[in-house]
Each structure stands twice: as structure tokens, then as C-alpha cells.
Tab-separated table of C-alpha atoms in Angstrom:
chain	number	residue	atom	x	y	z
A	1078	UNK	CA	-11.737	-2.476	-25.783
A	1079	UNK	CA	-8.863	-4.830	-24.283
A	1080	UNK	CA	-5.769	-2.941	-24.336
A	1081	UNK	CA	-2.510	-5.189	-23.877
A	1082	UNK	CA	1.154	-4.018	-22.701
A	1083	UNK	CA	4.329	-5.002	-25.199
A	1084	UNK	CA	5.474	-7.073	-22.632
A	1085	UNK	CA	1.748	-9.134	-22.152
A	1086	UNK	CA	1.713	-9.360	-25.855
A	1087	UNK	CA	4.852	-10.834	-25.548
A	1088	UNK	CA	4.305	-13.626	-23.415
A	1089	UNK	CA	0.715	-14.455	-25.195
A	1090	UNK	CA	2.921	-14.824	-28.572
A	1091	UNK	CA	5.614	-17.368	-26.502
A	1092	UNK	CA	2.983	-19.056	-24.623
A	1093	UNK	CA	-0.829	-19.476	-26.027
A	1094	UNK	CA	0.468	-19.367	-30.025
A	1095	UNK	CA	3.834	-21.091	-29.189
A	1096	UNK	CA	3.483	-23.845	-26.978
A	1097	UNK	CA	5.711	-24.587	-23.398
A	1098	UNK	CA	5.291	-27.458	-21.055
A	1099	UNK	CA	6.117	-24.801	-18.318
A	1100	UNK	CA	5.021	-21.116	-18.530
A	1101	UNK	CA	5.961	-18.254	-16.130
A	1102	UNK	CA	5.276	-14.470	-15.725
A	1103	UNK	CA	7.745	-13.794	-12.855
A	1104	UNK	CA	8.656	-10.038	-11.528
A	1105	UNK	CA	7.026	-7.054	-9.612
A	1106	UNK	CA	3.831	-6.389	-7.975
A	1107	UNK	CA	1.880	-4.583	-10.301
A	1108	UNK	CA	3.518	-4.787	-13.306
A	1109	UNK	CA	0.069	-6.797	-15.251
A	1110	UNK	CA	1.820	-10.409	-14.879
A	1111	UNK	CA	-1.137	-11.875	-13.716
A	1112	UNK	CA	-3.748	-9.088	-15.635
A	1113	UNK	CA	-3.211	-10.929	-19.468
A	1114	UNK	CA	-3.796	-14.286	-17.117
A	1115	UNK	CA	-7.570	-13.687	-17.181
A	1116	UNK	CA	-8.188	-14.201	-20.536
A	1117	UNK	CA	-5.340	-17.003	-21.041
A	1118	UNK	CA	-6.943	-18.971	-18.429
A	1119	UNK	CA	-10.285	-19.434	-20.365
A	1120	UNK	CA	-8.437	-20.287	-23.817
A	1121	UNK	CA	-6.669	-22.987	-21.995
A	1122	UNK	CA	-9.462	-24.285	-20.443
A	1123	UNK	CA	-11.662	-24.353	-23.744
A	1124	UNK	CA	-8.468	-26.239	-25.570
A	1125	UNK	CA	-7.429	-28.551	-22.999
A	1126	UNK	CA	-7.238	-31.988	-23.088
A	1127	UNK	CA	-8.941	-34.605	-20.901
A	1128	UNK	CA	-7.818	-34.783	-17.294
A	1129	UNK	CA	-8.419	-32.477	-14.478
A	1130	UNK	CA	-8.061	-28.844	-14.766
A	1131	UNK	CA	-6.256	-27.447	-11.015
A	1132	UNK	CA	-5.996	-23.860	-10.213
A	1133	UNK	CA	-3.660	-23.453	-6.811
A	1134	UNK	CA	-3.076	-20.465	-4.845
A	1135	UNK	CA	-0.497	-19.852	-1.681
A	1136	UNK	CA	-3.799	-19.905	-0.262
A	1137	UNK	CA	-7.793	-20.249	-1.093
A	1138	UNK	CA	-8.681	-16.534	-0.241
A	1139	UNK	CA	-5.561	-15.507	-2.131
A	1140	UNK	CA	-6.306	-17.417	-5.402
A	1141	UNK	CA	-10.036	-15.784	-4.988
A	1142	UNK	CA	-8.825	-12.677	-4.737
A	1143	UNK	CA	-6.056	-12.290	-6.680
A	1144	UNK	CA	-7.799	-14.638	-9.890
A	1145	UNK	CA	-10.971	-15.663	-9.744
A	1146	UNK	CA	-12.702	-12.513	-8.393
A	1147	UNK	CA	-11.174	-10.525	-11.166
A	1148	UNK	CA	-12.073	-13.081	-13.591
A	1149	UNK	CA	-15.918	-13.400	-12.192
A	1150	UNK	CA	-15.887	-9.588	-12.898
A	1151	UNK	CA	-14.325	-9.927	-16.347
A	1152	UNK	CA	-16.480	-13.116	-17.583
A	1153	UNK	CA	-19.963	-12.949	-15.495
A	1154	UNK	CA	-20.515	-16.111	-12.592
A	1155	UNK	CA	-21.807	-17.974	-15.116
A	1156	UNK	CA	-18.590	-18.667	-16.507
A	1157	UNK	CA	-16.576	-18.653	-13.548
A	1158	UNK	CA	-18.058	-20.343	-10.832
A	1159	UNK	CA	-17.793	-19.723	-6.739
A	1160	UNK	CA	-15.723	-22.360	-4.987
A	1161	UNK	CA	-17.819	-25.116	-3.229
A	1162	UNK	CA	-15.654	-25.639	0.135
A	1163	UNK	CA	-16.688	-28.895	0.562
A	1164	UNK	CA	-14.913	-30.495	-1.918
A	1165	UNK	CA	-12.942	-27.472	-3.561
A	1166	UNK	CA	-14.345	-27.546	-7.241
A	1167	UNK	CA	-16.203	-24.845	-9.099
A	1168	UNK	CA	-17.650	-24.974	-13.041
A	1169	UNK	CA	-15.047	-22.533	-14.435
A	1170	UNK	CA	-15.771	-22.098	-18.523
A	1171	UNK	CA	-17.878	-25.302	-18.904
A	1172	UNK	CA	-15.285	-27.347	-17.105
A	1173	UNK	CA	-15.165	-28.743	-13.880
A	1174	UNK	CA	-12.026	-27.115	-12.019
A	1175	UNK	CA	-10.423	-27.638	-8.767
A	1176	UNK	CA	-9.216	-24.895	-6.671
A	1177	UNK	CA	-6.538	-25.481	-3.800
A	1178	UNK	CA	-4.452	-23.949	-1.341
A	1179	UNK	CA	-0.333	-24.692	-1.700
A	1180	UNK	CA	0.640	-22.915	1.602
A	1181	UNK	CA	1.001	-26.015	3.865
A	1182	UNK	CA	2.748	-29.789	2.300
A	1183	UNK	CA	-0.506	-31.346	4.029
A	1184	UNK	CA	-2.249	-29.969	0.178
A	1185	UNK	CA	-0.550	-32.756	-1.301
A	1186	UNK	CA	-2.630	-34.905	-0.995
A	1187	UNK	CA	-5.125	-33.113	-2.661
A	1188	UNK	CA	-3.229	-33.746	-6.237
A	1189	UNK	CA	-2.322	-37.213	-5.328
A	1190	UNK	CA	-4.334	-39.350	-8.593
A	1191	UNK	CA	-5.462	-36.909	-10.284
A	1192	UNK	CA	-4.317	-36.999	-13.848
A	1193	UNK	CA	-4.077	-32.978	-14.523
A	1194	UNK	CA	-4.594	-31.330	-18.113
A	1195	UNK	CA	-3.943	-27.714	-17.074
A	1196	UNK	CA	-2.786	-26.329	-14.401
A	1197	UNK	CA	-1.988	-22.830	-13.535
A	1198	UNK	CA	-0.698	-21.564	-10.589
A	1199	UNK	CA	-0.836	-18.191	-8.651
A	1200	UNK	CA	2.206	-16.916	-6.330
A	1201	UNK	CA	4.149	-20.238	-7.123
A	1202	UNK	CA	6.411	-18.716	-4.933
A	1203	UNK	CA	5.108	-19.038	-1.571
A	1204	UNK	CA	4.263	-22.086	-2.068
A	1205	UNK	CA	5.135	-25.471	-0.027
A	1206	UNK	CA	7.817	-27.299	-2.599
A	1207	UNK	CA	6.229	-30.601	-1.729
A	1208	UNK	CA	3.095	-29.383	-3.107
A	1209	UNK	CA	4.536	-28.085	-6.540
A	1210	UNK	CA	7.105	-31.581	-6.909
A	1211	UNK	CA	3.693	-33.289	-6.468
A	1212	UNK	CA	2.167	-31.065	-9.314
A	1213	UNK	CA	5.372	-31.910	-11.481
A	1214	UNK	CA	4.396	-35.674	-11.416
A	1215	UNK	CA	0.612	-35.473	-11.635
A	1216	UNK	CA	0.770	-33.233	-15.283
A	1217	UNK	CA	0.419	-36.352	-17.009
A	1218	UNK	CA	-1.921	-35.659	-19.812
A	1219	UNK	CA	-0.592	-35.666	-23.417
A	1220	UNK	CA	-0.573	-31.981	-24.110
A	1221	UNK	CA	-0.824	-30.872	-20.749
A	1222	UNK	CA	0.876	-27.429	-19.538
A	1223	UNK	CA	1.118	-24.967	-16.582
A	1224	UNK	CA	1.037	-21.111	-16.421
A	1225	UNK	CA	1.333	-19.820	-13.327
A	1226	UNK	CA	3.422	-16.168	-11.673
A	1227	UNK	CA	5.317	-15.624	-8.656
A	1228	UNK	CA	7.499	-12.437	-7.284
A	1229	UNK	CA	10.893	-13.147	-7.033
A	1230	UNK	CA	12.755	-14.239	-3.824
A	1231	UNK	CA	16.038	-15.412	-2.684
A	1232	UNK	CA	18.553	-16.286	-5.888
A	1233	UNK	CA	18.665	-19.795	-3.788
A	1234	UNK	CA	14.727	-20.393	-3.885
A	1235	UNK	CA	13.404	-23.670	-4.816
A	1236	UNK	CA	11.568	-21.764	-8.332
A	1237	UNK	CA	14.552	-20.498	-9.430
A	1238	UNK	CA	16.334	-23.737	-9.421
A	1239	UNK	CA	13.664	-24.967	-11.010
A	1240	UNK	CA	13.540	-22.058	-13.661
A	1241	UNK	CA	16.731	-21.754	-14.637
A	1242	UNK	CA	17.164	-25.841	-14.914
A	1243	UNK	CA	17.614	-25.461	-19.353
A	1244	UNK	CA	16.956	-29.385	-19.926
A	1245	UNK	CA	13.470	-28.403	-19.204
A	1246	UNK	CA	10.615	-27.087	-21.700
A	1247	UNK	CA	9.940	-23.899	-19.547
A	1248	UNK	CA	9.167	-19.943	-21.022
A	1249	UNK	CA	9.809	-17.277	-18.256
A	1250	UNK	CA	9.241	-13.693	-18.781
A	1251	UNK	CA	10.247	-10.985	-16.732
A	1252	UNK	CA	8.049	-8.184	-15.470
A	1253	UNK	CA	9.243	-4.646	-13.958
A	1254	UNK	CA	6.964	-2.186	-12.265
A	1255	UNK	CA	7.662	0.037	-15.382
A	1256	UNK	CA	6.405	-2.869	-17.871
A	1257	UNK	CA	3.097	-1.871	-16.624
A	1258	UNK	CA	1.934	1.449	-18.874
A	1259	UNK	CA	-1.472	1.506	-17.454
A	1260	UNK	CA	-0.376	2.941	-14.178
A	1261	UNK	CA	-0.713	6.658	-12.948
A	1262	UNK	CA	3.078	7.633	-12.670
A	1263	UNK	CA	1.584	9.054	-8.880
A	1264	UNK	CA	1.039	5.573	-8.348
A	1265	UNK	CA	4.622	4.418	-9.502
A	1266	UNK	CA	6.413	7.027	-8.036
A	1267	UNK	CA	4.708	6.371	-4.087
A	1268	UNK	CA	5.316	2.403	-4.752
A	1269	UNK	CA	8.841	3.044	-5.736
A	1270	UNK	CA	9.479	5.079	-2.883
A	1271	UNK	CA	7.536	3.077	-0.166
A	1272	UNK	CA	10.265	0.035	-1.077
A	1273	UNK	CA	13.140	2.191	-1.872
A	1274	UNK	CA	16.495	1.011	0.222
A	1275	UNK	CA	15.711	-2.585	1.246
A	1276	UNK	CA	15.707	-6.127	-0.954
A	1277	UNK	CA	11.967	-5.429	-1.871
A	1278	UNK	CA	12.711	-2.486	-4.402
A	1279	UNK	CA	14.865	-5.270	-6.179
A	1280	UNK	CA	12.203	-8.016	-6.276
A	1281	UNK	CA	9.233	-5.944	-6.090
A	1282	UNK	CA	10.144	-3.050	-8.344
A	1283	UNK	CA	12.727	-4.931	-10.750
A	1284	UNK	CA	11.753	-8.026	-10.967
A	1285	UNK	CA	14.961	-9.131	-9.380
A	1286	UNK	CA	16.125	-12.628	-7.189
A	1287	UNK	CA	17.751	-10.760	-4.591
A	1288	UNK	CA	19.547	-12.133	-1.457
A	1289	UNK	CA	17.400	-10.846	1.734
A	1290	UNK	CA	20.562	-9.947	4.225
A	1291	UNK	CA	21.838	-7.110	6.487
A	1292	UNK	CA	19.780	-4.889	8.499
A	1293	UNK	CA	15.808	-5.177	7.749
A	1294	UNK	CA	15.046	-1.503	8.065
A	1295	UNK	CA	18.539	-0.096	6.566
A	1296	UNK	CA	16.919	3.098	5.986
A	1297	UNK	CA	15.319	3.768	9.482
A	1298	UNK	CA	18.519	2.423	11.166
A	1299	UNK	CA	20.931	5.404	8.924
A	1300	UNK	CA	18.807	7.973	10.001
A	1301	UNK	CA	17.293	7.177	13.038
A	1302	UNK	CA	17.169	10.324	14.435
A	1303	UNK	CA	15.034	11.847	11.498
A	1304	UNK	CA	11.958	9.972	13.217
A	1305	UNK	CA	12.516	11.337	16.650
A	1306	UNK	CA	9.871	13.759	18.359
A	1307	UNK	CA	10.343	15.315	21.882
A	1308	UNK	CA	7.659	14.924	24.395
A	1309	UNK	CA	7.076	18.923	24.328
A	1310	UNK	CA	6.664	18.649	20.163
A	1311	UNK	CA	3.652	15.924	20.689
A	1312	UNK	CA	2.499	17.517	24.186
A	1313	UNK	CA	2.979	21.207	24.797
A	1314	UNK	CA	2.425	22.817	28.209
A	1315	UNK	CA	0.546	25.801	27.667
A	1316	UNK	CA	-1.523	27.488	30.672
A	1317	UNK	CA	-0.647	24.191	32.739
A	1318	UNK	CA	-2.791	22.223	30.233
A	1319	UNK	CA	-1.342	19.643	28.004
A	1320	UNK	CA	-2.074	20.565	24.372
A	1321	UNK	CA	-2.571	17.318	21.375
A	1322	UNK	CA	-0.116	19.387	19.099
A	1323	UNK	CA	-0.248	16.463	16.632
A	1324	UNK	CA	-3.448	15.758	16.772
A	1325	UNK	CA	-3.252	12.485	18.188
A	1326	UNK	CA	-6.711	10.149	18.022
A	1327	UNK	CA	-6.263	6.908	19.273
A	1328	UNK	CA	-3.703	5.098	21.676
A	1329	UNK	CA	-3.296	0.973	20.539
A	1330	UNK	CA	-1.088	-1.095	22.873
A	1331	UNK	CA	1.146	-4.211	21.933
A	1332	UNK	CA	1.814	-6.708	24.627
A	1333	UNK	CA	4.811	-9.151	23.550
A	1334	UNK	CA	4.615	-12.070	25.921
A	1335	UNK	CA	7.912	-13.044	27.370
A	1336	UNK	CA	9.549	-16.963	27.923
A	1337	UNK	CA	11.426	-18.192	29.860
A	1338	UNK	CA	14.180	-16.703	28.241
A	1339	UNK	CA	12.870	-13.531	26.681
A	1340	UNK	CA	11.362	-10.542	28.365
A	1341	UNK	CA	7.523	-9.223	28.092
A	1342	UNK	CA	7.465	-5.519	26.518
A	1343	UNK	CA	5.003	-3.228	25.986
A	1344	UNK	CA	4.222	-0.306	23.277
A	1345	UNK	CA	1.833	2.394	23.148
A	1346	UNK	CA	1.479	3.903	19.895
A	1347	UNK	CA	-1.314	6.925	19.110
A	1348	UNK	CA	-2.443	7.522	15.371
A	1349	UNK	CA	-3.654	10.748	13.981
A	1350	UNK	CA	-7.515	11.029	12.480
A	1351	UNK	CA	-7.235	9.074	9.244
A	1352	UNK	CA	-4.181	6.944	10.007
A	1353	UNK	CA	-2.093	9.340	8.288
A	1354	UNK	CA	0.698	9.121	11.217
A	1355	UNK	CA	1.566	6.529	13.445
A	1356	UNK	CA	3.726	8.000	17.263
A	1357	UNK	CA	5.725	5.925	19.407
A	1358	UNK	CA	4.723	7.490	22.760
A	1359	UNK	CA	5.242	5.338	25.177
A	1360	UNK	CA	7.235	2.044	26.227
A	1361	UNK	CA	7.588	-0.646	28.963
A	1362	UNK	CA	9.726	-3.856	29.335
A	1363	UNK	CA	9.244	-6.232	31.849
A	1364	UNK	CA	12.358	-8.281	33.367
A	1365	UNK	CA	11.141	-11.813	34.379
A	1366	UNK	CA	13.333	-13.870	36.452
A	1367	UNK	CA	15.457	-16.487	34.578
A	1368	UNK	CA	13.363	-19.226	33.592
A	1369	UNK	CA	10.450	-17.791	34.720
A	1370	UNK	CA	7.032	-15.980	33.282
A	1371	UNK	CA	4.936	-13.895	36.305
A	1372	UNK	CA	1.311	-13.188	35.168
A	1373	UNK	CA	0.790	-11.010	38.114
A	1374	UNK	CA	3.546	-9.241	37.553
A	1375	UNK	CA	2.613	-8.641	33.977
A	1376	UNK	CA	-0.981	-7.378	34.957
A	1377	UNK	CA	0.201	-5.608	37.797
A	1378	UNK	CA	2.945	-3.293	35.187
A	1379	UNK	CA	-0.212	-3.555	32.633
A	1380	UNK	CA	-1.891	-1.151	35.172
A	1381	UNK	CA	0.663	1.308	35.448
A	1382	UNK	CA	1.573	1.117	31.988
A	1383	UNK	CA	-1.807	2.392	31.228
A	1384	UNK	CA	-1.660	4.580	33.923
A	1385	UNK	CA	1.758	6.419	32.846
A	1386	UNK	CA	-0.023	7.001	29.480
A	1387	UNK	CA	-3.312	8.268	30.547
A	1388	UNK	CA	-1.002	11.335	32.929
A	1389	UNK	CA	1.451	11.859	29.902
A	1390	UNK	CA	-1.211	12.181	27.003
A	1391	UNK	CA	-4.720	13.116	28.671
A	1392	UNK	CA	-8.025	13.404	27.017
A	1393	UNK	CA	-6.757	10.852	24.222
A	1394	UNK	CA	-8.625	7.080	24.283
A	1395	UNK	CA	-6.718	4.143	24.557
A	1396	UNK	CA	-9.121	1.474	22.941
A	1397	UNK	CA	-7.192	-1.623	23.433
A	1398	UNK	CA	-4.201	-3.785	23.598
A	1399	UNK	CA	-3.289	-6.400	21.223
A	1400	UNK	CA	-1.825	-9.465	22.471
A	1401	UNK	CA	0.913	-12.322	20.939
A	1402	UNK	CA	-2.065	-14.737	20.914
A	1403	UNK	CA	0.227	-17.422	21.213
A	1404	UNK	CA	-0.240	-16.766	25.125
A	1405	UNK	CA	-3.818	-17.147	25.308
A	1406	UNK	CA	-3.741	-18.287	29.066
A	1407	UNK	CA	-2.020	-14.931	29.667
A	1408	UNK	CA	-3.982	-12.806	27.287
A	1409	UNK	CA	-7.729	-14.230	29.158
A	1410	UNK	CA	-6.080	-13.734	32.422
A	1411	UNK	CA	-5.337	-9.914	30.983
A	1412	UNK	CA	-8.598	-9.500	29.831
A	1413	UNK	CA	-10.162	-10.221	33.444
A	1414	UNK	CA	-7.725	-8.406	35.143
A	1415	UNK	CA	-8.195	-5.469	32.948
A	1416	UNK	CA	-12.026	-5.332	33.292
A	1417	UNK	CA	-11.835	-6.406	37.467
A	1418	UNK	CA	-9.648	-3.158	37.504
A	1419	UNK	CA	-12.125	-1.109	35.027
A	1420	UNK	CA	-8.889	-0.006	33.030
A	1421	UNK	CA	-11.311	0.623	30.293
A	1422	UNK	CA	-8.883	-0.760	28.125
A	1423	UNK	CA	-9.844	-3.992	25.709
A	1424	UNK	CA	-7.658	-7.384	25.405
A	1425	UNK	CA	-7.856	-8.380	21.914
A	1426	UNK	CA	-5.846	-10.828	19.868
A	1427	UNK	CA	-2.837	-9.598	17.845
A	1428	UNK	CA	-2.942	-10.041	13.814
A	1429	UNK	CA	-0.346	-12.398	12.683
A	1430	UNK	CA	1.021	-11.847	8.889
A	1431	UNK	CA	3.744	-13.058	7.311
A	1432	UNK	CA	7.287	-11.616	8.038
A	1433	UNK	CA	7.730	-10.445	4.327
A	1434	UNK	CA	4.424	-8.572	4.684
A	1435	UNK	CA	5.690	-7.037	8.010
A	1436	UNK	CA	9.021	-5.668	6.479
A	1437	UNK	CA	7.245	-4.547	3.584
A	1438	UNK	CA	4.841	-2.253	6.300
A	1439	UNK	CA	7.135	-0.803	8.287
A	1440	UNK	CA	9.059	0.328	4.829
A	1441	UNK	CA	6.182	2.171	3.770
A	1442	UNK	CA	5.832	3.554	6.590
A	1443	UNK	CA	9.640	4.935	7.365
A	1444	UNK	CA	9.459	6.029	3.377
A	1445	UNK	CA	6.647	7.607	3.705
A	1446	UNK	CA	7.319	9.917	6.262
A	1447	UNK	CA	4.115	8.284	8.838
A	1448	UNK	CA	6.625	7.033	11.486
A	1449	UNK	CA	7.708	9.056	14.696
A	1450	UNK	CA	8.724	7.893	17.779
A	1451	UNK	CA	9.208	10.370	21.634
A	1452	UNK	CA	13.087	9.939	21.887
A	1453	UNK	CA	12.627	10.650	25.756
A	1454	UNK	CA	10.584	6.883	25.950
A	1455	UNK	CA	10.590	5.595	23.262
A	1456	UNK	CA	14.653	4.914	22.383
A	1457	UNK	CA	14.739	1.465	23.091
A	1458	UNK	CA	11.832	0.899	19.746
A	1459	UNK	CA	13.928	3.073	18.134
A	1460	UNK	CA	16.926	0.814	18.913
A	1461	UNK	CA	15.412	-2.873	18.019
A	1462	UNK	CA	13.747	-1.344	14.722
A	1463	UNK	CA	17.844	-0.323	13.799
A	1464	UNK	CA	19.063	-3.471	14.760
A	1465	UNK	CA	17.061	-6.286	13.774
A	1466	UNK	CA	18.720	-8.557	10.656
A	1467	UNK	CA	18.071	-11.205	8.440
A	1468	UNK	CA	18.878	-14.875	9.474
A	1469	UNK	CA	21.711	-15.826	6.851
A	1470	UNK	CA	19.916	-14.422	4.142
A	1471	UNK	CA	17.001	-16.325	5.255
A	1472	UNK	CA	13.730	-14.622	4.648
A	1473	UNK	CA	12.762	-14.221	8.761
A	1474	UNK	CA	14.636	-12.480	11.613
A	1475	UNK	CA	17.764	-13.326	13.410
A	1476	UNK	CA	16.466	-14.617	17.275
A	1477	UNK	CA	19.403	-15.697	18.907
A	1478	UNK	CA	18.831	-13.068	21.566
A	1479	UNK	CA	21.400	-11.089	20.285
A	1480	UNK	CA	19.058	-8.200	19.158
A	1481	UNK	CA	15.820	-7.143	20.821
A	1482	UNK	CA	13.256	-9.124	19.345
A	1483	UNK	CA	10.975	-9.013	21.704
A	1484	UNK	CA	10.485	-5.064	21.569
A	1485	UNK	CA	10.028	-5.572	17.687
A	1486	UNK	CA	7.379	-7.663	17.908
A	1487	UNK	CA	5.418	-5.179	20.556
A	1488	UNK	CA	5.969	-2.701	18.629
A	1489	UNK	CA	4.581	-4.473	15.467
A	1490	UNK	CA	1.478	-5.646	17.439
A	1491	UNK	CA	0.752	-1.875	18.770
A	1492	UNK	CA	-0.444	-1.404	15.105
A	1493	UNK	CA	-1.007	-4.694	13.261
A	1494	UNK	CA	-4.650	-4.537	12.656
A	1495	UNK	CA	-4.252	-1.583	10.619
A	1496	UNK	CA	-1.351	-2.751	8.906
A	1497	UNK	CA	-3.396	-2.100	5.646
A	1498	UNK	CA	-3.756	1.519	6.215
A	1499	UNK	CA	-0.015	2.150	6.231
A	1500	UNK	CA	0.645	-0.199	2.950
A	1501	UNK	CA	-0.583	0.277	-0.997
């Protein structure tokens, strides 16, 4: 049986049996904005005019996985189609649909002459404006309409000028986390805390527009000291042996790649069996001559970095070192030096991901209590994590070399592939 919040019920009433030109389910993660989506999508399909019928997405994978792999499990493949990459169209309720990508302005051209019928629209947000003014002129058909969801961002987005413009035909609806009554209250409760203190718990929890400004990591920076281990507490002597007191697993590196006007850092951080803990144990910064960038000097302080580690925490693997990939001369020239010198160490690319999604991982992972760092080595992490701050409210970091960016980053890429271990 299909079981419906007040708040779903809601929006079907103001938006399949009332009709808008503009529909939008805006507010927090989780809170079933996009869940009553999977069976609006087929009625509007079924009762849409002639023209095209466009699903976009911030990107392909996301609209996949956040609507048309639910809906494939809901309604059978029969009904909802895969997507055919070379041309971006699937069958999707006995219609042909298009499905596209709004990350990048170059999408635009995708919509240019179509003539659209129904439209709807996952993370509008995140989207490139270009792509959605495009959309605005190409829902042409008589009867036409759009559904689509987004979080909420800055109060000075491009959406929310567009939402709160009142000569237009638009229905918004709110969502909060606690619109959502089909959630265990375990659940709530370790999503509430894992955003508690920064401008997520307003957009992500309340559904708010919220101004991103300030420190990033407010709560790490006022109680910095809470996450600090001494060597001894990680590493007891005992009988002249070094003991794992924490049980520490693996050792990841991040290499941060200096220019000619930054500096090239590196982090060693060790994570318990599971992932339940991530340790800052160790940490390196290399000084490069102004204008300069000295691959053999980098190597060379590779080596001992690797070296220090091995004497401080014996008996525990380091498996490999991810690199900005943005230096890939630097990163192959790594890789051979590392595997000339047998440092039995692997170069790997980095994992990129969006700032937001960054921020939102390292405030699980302070809230959470699975962040320590070795105050005798590690200070300097501790210092860039307190300090780093929002560009004028702007939704990315202040680099003006006024904070240690360059330490944040290393630190970021000591344990970005397992970002989604640390993250709900």
C-alpha cells in the first residue's frame, strides 16, 4: 500500500489536481520531496500534451540515481526505460523522453528547438543558470509545466530569485527533515547531529536559504583541542615495543602539490578496522623557493616522509598516497620515483568532489566523534581545519593565501576516496 506524508499530500493537491506553470518541492535532504515525484512523473507524462518531454539532472548519473533508478524499481523497465547515451533518450511510460545533464552551460544546447511539454527537473539547484533560462524559453507547449526540487542555498541564489519573483505562476512547498514521518528517529537524530553548527543544519535540516559565511568548520575550530591525541595515547611504549593502542589499520597519504606561490604539504592519516575513526598522525610541508616548484625535492621529502612514519607507527601498512591530479607530470614522476626506491607505497589519483560535499564530510566527521589528530605533529592540520572561511558568503573557500589552504586540501586528499564511509 502507498503511504503518503501530510506534507506530499499537500503538494499533490496544489500541483497534479490544481494546476501551476512552475512547481517546486524545495527543502532538506530526506525529507520525501522527491519520494511523491515517482508517481507524479508518470501522471504527467500520460496527460501531457504534444512536444518533448525533458527530464534534467545536475548531472546524468545523478538524475539515474536519484529518479529514474527508484522509479525503474517502482514501475518495472518496461515502463521506465535505460538511457541510450548516444543520443540521451529513453521510452519512459510510452513516451519518448530525453534525459540531460544541467551541470555545465555547454547542455544548452541540448534544449535549443525543442518545443518541451513537461519538464521536470532534479537538484535545480546546482544547476548552470544558462541551462534553466534556456528551459524557461523552450516550455512552449499550450499546457506545458515543470516540477522539479532543489535544497536550498544562498538567500542570493539564482532559484530563489526566480521563486520568490510573484508575477509568475509558480507553487513552492517547503520540506523539513521532520516532514518526513517514515524515518527511524535513530536516523534523524545522527543526521541532525552530523550537520549541527554550520549553514548545512539550516538548509539541509530546515529547509532554510541560508548565507554560507564565517569559519567552515565553526565547531572543530571552538573546540579544537577536544580532537587532540598525544603520540603516547595512539603509540604506547611498553617493553621497548610500540603498542597500536587504537587499533590503527591503514596509513593513506595526501600530497597537495605546491605553485609557484603556494607550498607542497603532506598528510598521513591511519583509519581503524571498519573506518570507524580517522587519526591525523603525521605531517610534512615543503617550502619551495619563490616562484619555483622542485620535483626532486618533493620526491626526495616523499622518502623521508614515509620513512618518519614507518619508525613512529611500525607494523601498520601504508597503502598509498593520493595525489592533486591536477599535477599529473608530478604525480607520474612520484609514481616512478616511489617504485625505483621500492617505498612500497602506491601513487594514485586524488578524488575530486564538490566543495559543499567536502564541508558536509568533514562535519560528520567532527560531529560524530571519528576525527583525532597527534597534537605533537599534527598542529598545523589542526590549525588550517580552524581557520579556513567562506569567500564573501560565496559557497567555496577563501584563497588569498591568507589561511593555509594548501594543508586543507592534503589533508582532505589523505582520505577522499572513502569520503562515503564517514558521510550518511
Amino acid at each position: 500500500m502507498i503511504t503518503f506524508s501530510n506534507k506530499q499530500k499537500e503538494v499533490w493537491q496544489n500541483t497534479i489536481n490544481t494546476f501551476h506553470r512552475w512547481n517546486f518541492s524545495i527543502g532538506a535532504t530526506r525529507s520525501g520531496k522527491t519520494y511523491l515525484d515517482y508517481y507524479k512523473i508518470p501522471k504527467r507524462i500520460r496527460s501531457a500534451p504534444q512536444g518533448a518531454i525533458v527530464l534534467i539532472g545536475n548531472t546524468l548519473g545523478t538524475l539515474e540515481r536519484n529518479v529514474l533508478a527508484p522509479m525503474r524499481e517502482t514501475w518495472g523497465s518496461e515502463l521506465v526505460d535505460t538511457v541510450r547515451i548516444h543520443d540521451n533518450t529513453l521510452n519512459l511510460f510510452g513516451r519518448k523522453a530525453y534525459a540531460l545533464g544541467a551541470d555545465k552551460a555547454s547542455q544548452v544546447a541540448r534544449l535549443q528547438g525543442m518545443g518541451i511539454a513537461y519538464c521536470y527537473g532534479d537538484e535545480v539547484g546546482t544547476w548552470s543558470e544558462a541551462v534553466f533560462q534556456m528551459l524557461k524559453s523552450r516550455l512552449d507547449k499550450p499546457g506545458a509545466c515543470f516540477d522539479g526540487t532543489s535544497n536550498p542555498d544562498s538567500p542570493f541564489h539564482w532559484l530563489k530569485s526566480f521563486l520568490d519573483n510573484e508575477a509568475l505562476d509558480i507553487y513552492k512547498m517547503t520540506f523539513r527533515l521532520d516532514d518526513n514521518p517514515f524515518l527511524t528517529q535513530d536516523f534523524v537524530d545522527n543526521l541532525k547531529k552530523e550537520y549541527a553548527g554550520t549553514v548545512y543544519y539550516n538548509r539541509f535540516i530546515l529547509g532554510e536559504w541560508t548565507l554560507a559565511e564565517g569559519l567552515v568548520h565553526p565547531q572543530f575550530a571552538n573546540n579544537a583541542d577536544k580532537f587532540a591525541v598525544s603520540y603516547e595515547t595512539v603509540m604506547p611504549e611498553v617493553n621497548g615495543d610500540r603498542l597500536n593502542a587504537l587499533g590503527l589499520w591503514q596509513i593513506y597519504i595526501g600530497v597537495d602539490i605546491g605553485g609557484t606561490k603556494s607550498h607542497s604539504t603532506f598528510v598521513a592519516t591511519g583509519f581503524t578496522k571498519g573506518f570507524s575513526k580517522q587519526i591525523r598522525l603525521h605531517y610534512k610541508k615543503i617550502v619551495h623557493d619563490k616562484g619555483t616548484v622542485d620535483p626532486d625535492k618533493i620526491y626526495n621529502s616523499f622518502a623521508e616522509f614515509v620513512a618518519e612514519i614507518r619508525t613512529m607507527y611500525p607494523c601498520i601498512e601504508i597503502v598509498a598516497a593520493f595525489v592533486d591530479h591536477a599535477e599529473q607530470v608530478i604525480k607520474n614522476g612520484l609514481a616512478l620515483y616511489s617504485a625505483k626506491a621500492a617505498l612500497g607505497v602506491r601513487i594514485m589519483d586524488c578524488k575530486k568532489t564538490e566543495f559543499r560535499n567536502r564541508v558536509v564530510a568533514y562535519n560528520s566527521i567532527f560531529n560524530m566523534g571519528r576525527f583525532l589528530y597527534v597534537k605533537e605533529t599534527c598542529g598545523p592540520i589542526a590549525e588550517a581545519l580552524s581557520t579556513m572561511v567562506y569567500d564573501r558568503g560565496e559557497e567555496k573557500l577563501l584563497d588569498n593565501f591568507t589561511t593555509d589552504v594548501d594543508t586543507y586540501d592534503a589533508d582532505y586528499y589523505s582520505w577522499s576516496h572513502f569520503i562515503n564511509y564517514f558521510h550518511l
